[in-house]
Short mmCIF file of C-alpha atoms and ligand atoms in Angstrom, two decimals:
data_model
loop_
_atom_site.label_atom_id
_atom_site.label_comp_id
_atom_site.label_asym_id
_atom_site.label_seq_id
_atom_site.Cartn_x
_atom_site.Cartn_y
_atom_site.Cartn_z
CA MET H 200 -4.42 20.32 -10.64
CA TYR H 201 -7.62 19.92 -8.60
CA ILE H 202 -8.14 18.38 -5.14
CA PHE H 203 -11.28 17.17 -3.43
CA LEU H 204 -11.30 18.84 -0.05
CA ASN H 205 -14.01 17.92 2.46
CA ASN H 206 -17.01 18.39 0.22
CA ARG H 207 -15.87 19.98 -3.00
CA ILE H 208 -13.31 20.31 -5.78
CA VAL H 209 -10.82 23.14 -5.37
CA PRO H 210 -7.70 24.17 -7.24
CA ALA H 211 -4.58 22.64 -5.59
CA SER H 212 -3.37 26.17 -4.72
CA GLU H 213 -6.52 26.63 -2.55
CA ALA H 214 -6.44 23.16 -0.93
CA HIS H 215 -5.39 24.13 2.57
CA VAL H 216 -5.62 22.24 5.84
CA SER H 217 -5.37 23.83 9.20
CA VAL H 218 -2.18 23.68 11.33
CA TYR H 219 -4.56 22.52 14.07
CA ASP H 220 -5.62 19.51 12.10
CA HIS H 221 -4.83 16.38 14.19
CA GLY H 222 -3.56 14.66 11.14
CA PHE H 223 -0.77 17.24 11.01
CA LEU H 224 -0.33 17.57 14.84
CA TYR H 225 -0.36 13.90 15.70
CA GLY H 226 -0.51 11.74 12.57
CA ASP H 227 -4.11 10.95 13.62
CA GLY H 228 -5.73 9.66 10.43
CA ILE H 229 -5.80 7.07 7.78
CA TYR H 230 -5.34 6.68 4.03
CA GLU H 231 -5.64 4.48 0.93
CA THR H 232 -3.61 4.47 -2.22
CA MET H 233 -5.32 3.16 -5.46
CA ARG H 234 -4.60 2.94 -9.09
CA ALA H 235 -6.84 3.90 -11.95
CA TYR H 236 -6.48 2.21 -15.31
CA GLN H 237 -8.24 3.99 -18.23
CA GLY H 238 -10.48 5.77 -15.69
CA ILE H 239 -11.38 2.72 -13.78
CA VAL H 240 -10.19 2.63 -10.19
CA PHE H 241 -8.96 -0.98 -9.66
CA MET H 242 -10.63 -2.74 -6.70
CA LEU H 243 -12.13 0.54 -5.42
CA ARG H 244 -14.67 -1.32 -3.28
CA ARG H 245 -11.96 -3.34 -1.65
CA HIS H 246 -9.92 -0.33 -0.93
CA LEU H 247 -12.94 1.38 0.59
CA GLY H 248 -13.53 -1.61 2.70
CA ARG H 249 -10.01 -1.53 4.08
CA LEU H 250 -10.39 2.27 4.58
CA GLY H 251 -13.55 1.48 6.58
CA ARG H 252 -11.63 -1.12 8.67
CA SER H 253 -8.79 1.38 9.35
CA ALA H 254 -11.39 3.95 10.35
CA SER H 255 -13.15 1.67 12.73
CA LEU H 256 -9.83 0.51 14.25
CA ILE H 257 -9.06 4.23 15.16
CA ARG H 258 -12.76 4.97 15.97
CA LEU H 259 -13.10 7.54 13.18
CA ARG H 260 -16.51 7.95 11.73
CA LEU H 261 -16.47 8.22 7.86
CA PRO H 262 -19.11 9.57 5.55
CA GLU H 263 -21.09 7.12 3.38
CA GLU H 264 -19.00 4.97 1.13
CA ARG H 265 -20.98 6.30 -1.83
CA PHE H 266 -19.91 9.82 -1.04
CA ILE H 267 -16.23 8.80 -0.95
CA GLU H 268 -16.67 6.90 -4.23
CA ASP H 269 -18.20 9.87 -5.96
CA ALA H 270 -15.41 12.16 -4.63
CA VAL H 271 -12.88 9.79 -6.20
CA HIS H 272 -14.51 9.92 -9.51
CA GLU H 273 -15.02 13.70 -9.42
CA THR H 274 -11.34 14.16 -8.61
CA LEU H 275 -10.35 12.08 -11.65
CA ALA H 276 -12.78 13.83 -13.89
CA ALA H 277 -11.72 17.33 -12.75
CA ASN H 278 -8.17 16.53 -13.52
CA GLY H 279 -9.00 14.82 -16.79
CA LEU H 280 -7.09 11.72 -15.72
CA SER H 281 -7.46 8.13 -16.81
CA ASP H 282 -4.28 6.28 -15.75
CA ALA H 283 -3.78 7.71 -12.28
CA TYR H 284 -2.50 7.44 -8.85
CA VAL H 285 -5.35 8.12 -6.44
CA ARG H 286 -4.98 8.76 -2.70
CA ILE H 287 -7.76 9.13 -0.15
CA THR H 288 -6.78 10.65 3.16
CA PHE H 289 -8.95 11.18 6.23
CA SER H 290 -7.57 12.96 9.29
CA ARG H 291 -9.28 13.29 12.63
CA GLY H 292 -9.98 16.93 11.67
CA LYS H 293 -9.34 20.35 13.19
CA GLY H 294 -9.32 20.74 16.94
CA PRO H 295 -7.51 22.36 19.85
CA ILE H 296 -4.15 20.94 20.94
CA GLY H 297 -4.71 17.73 22.93
CA LEU H 298 -4.88 14.04 21.98
CA ASP H 299 -8.55 13.61 22.74
CA PRO H 300 -10.22 12.77 19.35
CA ASP H 301 -13.45 14.31 20.59
CA LEU H 302 -11.73 17.73 20.57
CA CYS H 303 -12.09 17.60 16.74
CA GLY H 304 -15.05 18.46 14.55
CA ASP H 305 -15.57 16.70 11.28
CA PRO H 306 -12.77 14.63 9.83
CA THR H 307 -10.69 16.34 7.04
CA PHE H 308 -11.20 14.45 3.79
CA VAL H 309 -8.85 14.78 0.83
CA VAL H 310 -8.61 13.06 -2.52
CA ILE H 311 -5.51 13.56 -4.63
CA ALA H 312 -5.26 12.22 -8.16
CA GLU H 313 -2.20 12.43 -10.27
CA ARG H 314 -1.11 11.16 -13.65
CA PHE H 315 0.30 7.61 -13.05
CA ARG H 316 4.03 7.40 -13.80
CA GLU H 317 5.00 3.82 -14.71
CA TYR H 318 8.10 2.46 -13.05
CA PRO H 319 10.97 2.37 -15.60
CA ALA H 320 10.99 -1.00 -17.51
CA ALA H 321 14.44 -1.58 -16.23
CA CYS H 322 13.05 -1.96 -12.65
CA TYR H 323 11.04 -4.94 -13.80
CA GLU H 324 13.91 -6.39 -15.86
CA ARG H 325 16.69 -6.12 -13.33
CA GLY H 326 14.73 -6.01 -10.11
CA MET H 327 14.92 -3.77 -7.14
CA LYS H 328 17.50 -3.68 -4.33
CA ILE H 329 16.20 -4.42 -0.86
CA ILE H 330 17.76 -4.50 2.59
CA PHE H 331 16.68 -5.77 5.97
CA ALA H 332 16.09 -2.69 8.17
CA GLN H 333 17.25 -2.37 11.69
CA THR H 334 14.00 -0.60 12.47
CA ARG H 335 11.44 -3.14 13.56
CA ARG H 336 7.84 -3.14 12.29
CA ASN H 337 5.33 -1.68 14.69
CA LEU H 338 4.10 -4.28 17.10
CA ARG H 339 0.60 -5.42 16.36
CA ASP H 340 -0.33 -4.63 19.96
CA ALA H 341 1.09 -1.06 19.62
CA ILE H 342 -0.05 0.23 16.23
CA ASP H 343 -1.51 -2.69 14.28
CA PRO H 344 -0.05 -2.61 10.81
CA ARG H 345 -3.49 -3.45 9.46
CA ILE H 346 -4.34 0.18 10.17
CA LYS H 347 -3.22 2.15 7.14
CA SER H 348 -2.58 5.19 9.28
CA LEU H 349 -1.04 8.60 8.64
CA ASN H 350 1.37 7.67 11.46
CA PHE H 351 4.06 6.48 9.01
CA LEU H 352 7.30 7.16 10.94
CA ASN H 353 7.91 3.45 11.42
CA ASN H 354 8.03 3.01 7.63
CA ILE H 355 9.92 6.33 7.04
CA LEU H 356 12.68 5.31 9.41
CA ALA H 357 13.06 2.11 7.47
CA LYS H 358 12.99 3.99 4.24
CA ILE H 359 15.77 6.26 5.48
CA GLU H 360 17.91 3.13 6.20
CA ALA H 361 17.25 1.90 2.68
CA LYS H 362 18.31 5.22 1.20
CA GLU H 363 21.42 5.40 3.43
CA ARG H 364 22.37 1.87 2.11
CA GLY H 365 21.72 2.62 -1.56
CA ALA H 366 18.66 0.35 -1.64
CA ASP H 367 15.19 0.93 -3.02
CA GLU H 368 13.12 -0.73 -0.37
CA ALA H 369 13.67 -1.94 3.27
CA VAL H 370 12.05 -5.04 4.69
CA MET H 371 11.20 -4.84 8.35
CA LEU H 372 11.26 -7.75 10.90
CA ASN H 373 8.90 -8.00 13.80
CA SER H 374 10.03 -8.02 17.42
CA GLN H 375 10.82 -11.81 17.19
CA GLY H 376 12.91 -11.35 14.11
CA PHE H 377 10.43 -12.71 11.57
CA LEU H 378 9.92 -11.07 8.23
CA THR H 379 7.01 -8.72 7.99
CA GLU H 380 6.83 -6.37 5.05
CA GLY H 381 8.47 -3.54 3.07
CA THR H 382 7.85 0.17 3.80
CA VAL H 383 5.00 0.36 1.24
CA CYS H 384 4.67 -3.31 -0.01
CA ASN H 385 4.32 -6.96 0.83
CA ILE H 386 7.18 -9.36 0.31
CA PHE H 387 7.24 -12.74 -1.41
CA PHE H 388 9.84 -15.32 -2.16
CA VAL H 389 9.92 -18.74 -3.91
CA SER H 390 11.53 -21.61 -1.93
CA HIS H 391 11.75 -25.11 -3.37
CA GLY H 392 8.94 -23.99 -5.74
CA ILE H 393 6.62 -22.95 -2.90
CA LEU H 394 5.45 -19.36 -2.86
CA CYS H 395 6.21 -17.93 0.57
CA THR H 396 4.97 -14.76 2.17
CA PRO H 397 4.74 -13.51 5.80
CA SER H 398 1.40 -14.28 7.38
CA VAL H 399 -0.87 -11.52 8.57
CA ASP H 400 0.00 -12.83 12.08
CA ALA H 401 3.56 -11.65 11.59
CA GLY H 402 2.24 -8.11 11.78
CA ILE H 403 1.64 -6.71 8.24
CA LEU H 404 -0.88 -4.72 6.24
CA ASP H 405 -2.85 -7.41 4.34
CA GLY H 406 -2.25 -5.88 1.00
CA ILE H 407 -4.96 -6.11 -1.66
CA THR H 408 -2.33 -6.95 -4.30
CA ARG H 409 -0.85 -9.57 -2.07
CA ASP H 410 -4.25 -11.24 -1.78
CA ILE H 411 -4.86 -11.19 -5.52
CA VAL H 412 -1.31 -12.60 -6.12
CA ILE H 413 -1.85 -15.44 -3.63
CA GLY H 414 -5.12 -16.27 -5.34
CA LEU H 415 -3.51 -16.24 -8.83
CA ALA H 416 -0.58 -18.45 -7.66
CA GLN H 417 -2.92 -20.99 -6.23
CA LYS H 418 -5.08 -20.95 -9.31
CA SER H 419 -2.09 -21.63 -11.41
CA GLY H 420 -1.25 -24.72 -9.29
CA MET H 421 1.41 -23.25 -7.05
CA GLU H 422 1.63 -24.14 -3.33
CA VAL H 423 1.47 -21.00 -1.27
CA LYS H 424 2.64 -20.79 2.33
CA GLU H 425 1.82 -17.84 4.55
CA GLY H 426 3.93 -18.17 7.57
CA MET H 427 6.68 -16.97 9.91
CA PHE H 428 9.90 -16.64 8.03
CA ARG H 429 13.45 -15.53 8.80
CA PRO H 430 15.70 -13.30 6.66
CA ASP H 431 17.84 -16.35 5.83
CA ASP H 432 14.79 -18.13 4.26
CA LEU H 433 14.40 -15.30 1.83
CA LEU H 434 18.27 -14.99 1.17
CA ARG H 435 18.43 -18.76 0.38
CA SER H 436 15.37 -18.71 -1.84
CA GLU H 437 15.21 -19.03 -5.67
CA GLU H 438 13.33 -15.79 -6.33
CA VAL H 439 12.08 -12.65 -4.52
CA PHE H 440 9.51 -10.02 -5.38
CA TYR H 441 7.22 -7.53 -3.74
CA THR H 442 3.76 -6.32 -4.37
CA ASN H 443 1.61 -3.27 -4.06
CA THR H 444 -1.10 -1.35 -5.84
CA THR H 445 1.31 0.95 -7.73
CA ALA H 446 4.17 -1.39 -8.64
CA GLU H 447 1.91 -4.45 -8.96
CA VAL H 448 4.49 -7.28 -9.03
CA MET H 449 8.01 -6.09 -8.64
CA PRO H 450 11.05 -8.40 -8.83
CA VAL H 451 13.97 -8.06 -6.39
CA GLY H 452 17.39 -8.25 -7.98
CA LEU H 453 19.56 -7.82 -4.86
CA ALA H 454 18.62 -8.59 -1.23
CA GLU H 455 21.40 -7.37 1.05
CA ASP H 456 24.41 -8.72 -0.95
CA VAL H 457 22.69 -11.72 -2.52
CA ALA H 458 21.80 -11.45 -6.16
CA PHE H 459 18.61 -12.85 -7.70
CA GLU H 460 17.28 -13.11 -11.23
CA ALA H 461 14.25 -11.12 -12.01
CA GLY H 462 12.53 -14.47 -12.11
CA GLU H 463 10.01 -16.47 -14.01
CA ILE H 464 7.40 -16.74 -11.27
CA ALA H 465 7.23 -13.01 -10.65
CA ARG H 466 6.92 -12.42 -14.42
CA MET H 467 4.14 -15.06 -14.73
CA LEU H 468 2.27 -13.59 -11.72
CA HIS H 469 2.67 -10.09 -13.11
CA THR H 470 1.16 -11.21 -16.44
CA LEU H 471 -1.77 -12.90 -14.64
CA TYR H 472 -2.24 -9.80 -12.39
CA ARG H 473 -2.42 -7.59 -15.57
CA GLU H 474 -5.02 -9.97 -16.97
CA GLU H 475 -6.94 -9.64 -13.68
CA VAL H 476 -6.87 -5.84 -14.13
CA GLU H 477 -8.18 -6.18 -17.63
CA ALA H 478 -10.95 -8.53 -16.60
CA TYR H 479 -11.99 -6.14 -13.87
CA MET H 480 -12.10 -3.26 -16.36
CA ARG H 481 -14.23 -5.29 -18.67
CA GLY H 482 -16.52 -6.05 -15.74
CA GLN H 483 -16.85 -2.31 -15.21
CA GLY H 484 -17.84 -1.76 -18.87
CA LYS H 485 -14.40 -0.87 -20.39
N1 PDD F 554 1.21 1.00 0.22
N2 PDD F 554 2.27 -2.74 3.24
C1 PDD F 554 2.41 -1.48 3.46
C2 PDD F 554 3.01 -0.93 4.72
C3 PDD F 554 1.83 -0.60 2.53
O1 PDD F 554 1.93 0.79 2.72
C4 PDD F 554 1.19 -1.11 1.33
C5 PDD F 554 0.54 -0.19 0.32
C6 PDD F 554 1.23 -2.42 1.18
C7 PDD F 554 0.51 -3.11 -0.05
O2 PDD F 554 -0.86 -2.93 -0.05
P1 PDD F 554 -1.65 -2.93 -1.48
O3 PDD F 554 -1.32 -4.09 -2.19
O4 PDD F 554 -3.03 -2.95 -0.92
O5 PDD F 554 -1.36 -1.62 -2.20
C8 PDD F 554 1.73 -3.27 2.13
C9 PDD F 554 0.67 1.97 -0.72
C10 PDD F 554 0.97 1.62 -2.17
C11 PDD F 554 1.12 3.38 -0.33
O6 PDD F 554 1.48 3.48 0.87
O7 PDD F 554 1.06 4.33 -1.05
#
């Protein structure tokens, strides 16, 4: 396996980062996860746009977008991958101990690409199990969830709760008790036929999949409501699913102790999402 590290491809066994890297010492950095279908990285430009936003929110200066894009493609090519999981990571870089970002030289830049492992079909047929975590989502005024940062302990604490309770995913609430998002995904539910999802104002990462799914639902004539919702709104709904780049549209079969069907709306939106991926690939010459 090969990794892009800083400015070149190296074997994974030689892809080392310093223990003085501020990404390691302080979680000071950002990342993006993407998915490649037949060698085409879906929505690459949008992911790079969000990476740029994360960078600017933490005052990290990135190389030119073109350089990052080329690095992604070089990493896929070096590993001979076509259906792949792709992760871009930027940390503040190496520097002496101390919080001051100006202690660091150039950012550390890593691209990892691995063969994509599909979720088992049973997950889509039966749906995943979610819980509501006790851990609250980072406050927007503390670490804005719109920063896709390396500081992931908030999500990891919620993930630990999910695991301890035998669930696949944990949905976090904000400080006022409104639904926000899962540890690596955005949450949706269907209530009286309306597609509901927490608004960005609740304190979430504005997922790229979420945005596409909202657009597809609207195009197919569904009413979509982005708002402030309570756990009970979700538990009393007809259907629940979550979205992200890797799982696409994933139904929920159990939320706390309430069972749901892996429903029709999730299936329909997943089909439309796949059509969107295919249209994107055709647009890129596939
Ligand atoms: N996670 N919310 C959080 C906290 C996330 O980490 C993610 C993505 C999403 C969904 O965003 P998108 O639809 O753009 O993938 C929402 C990725 C998959 C990850 O952490 O690897």
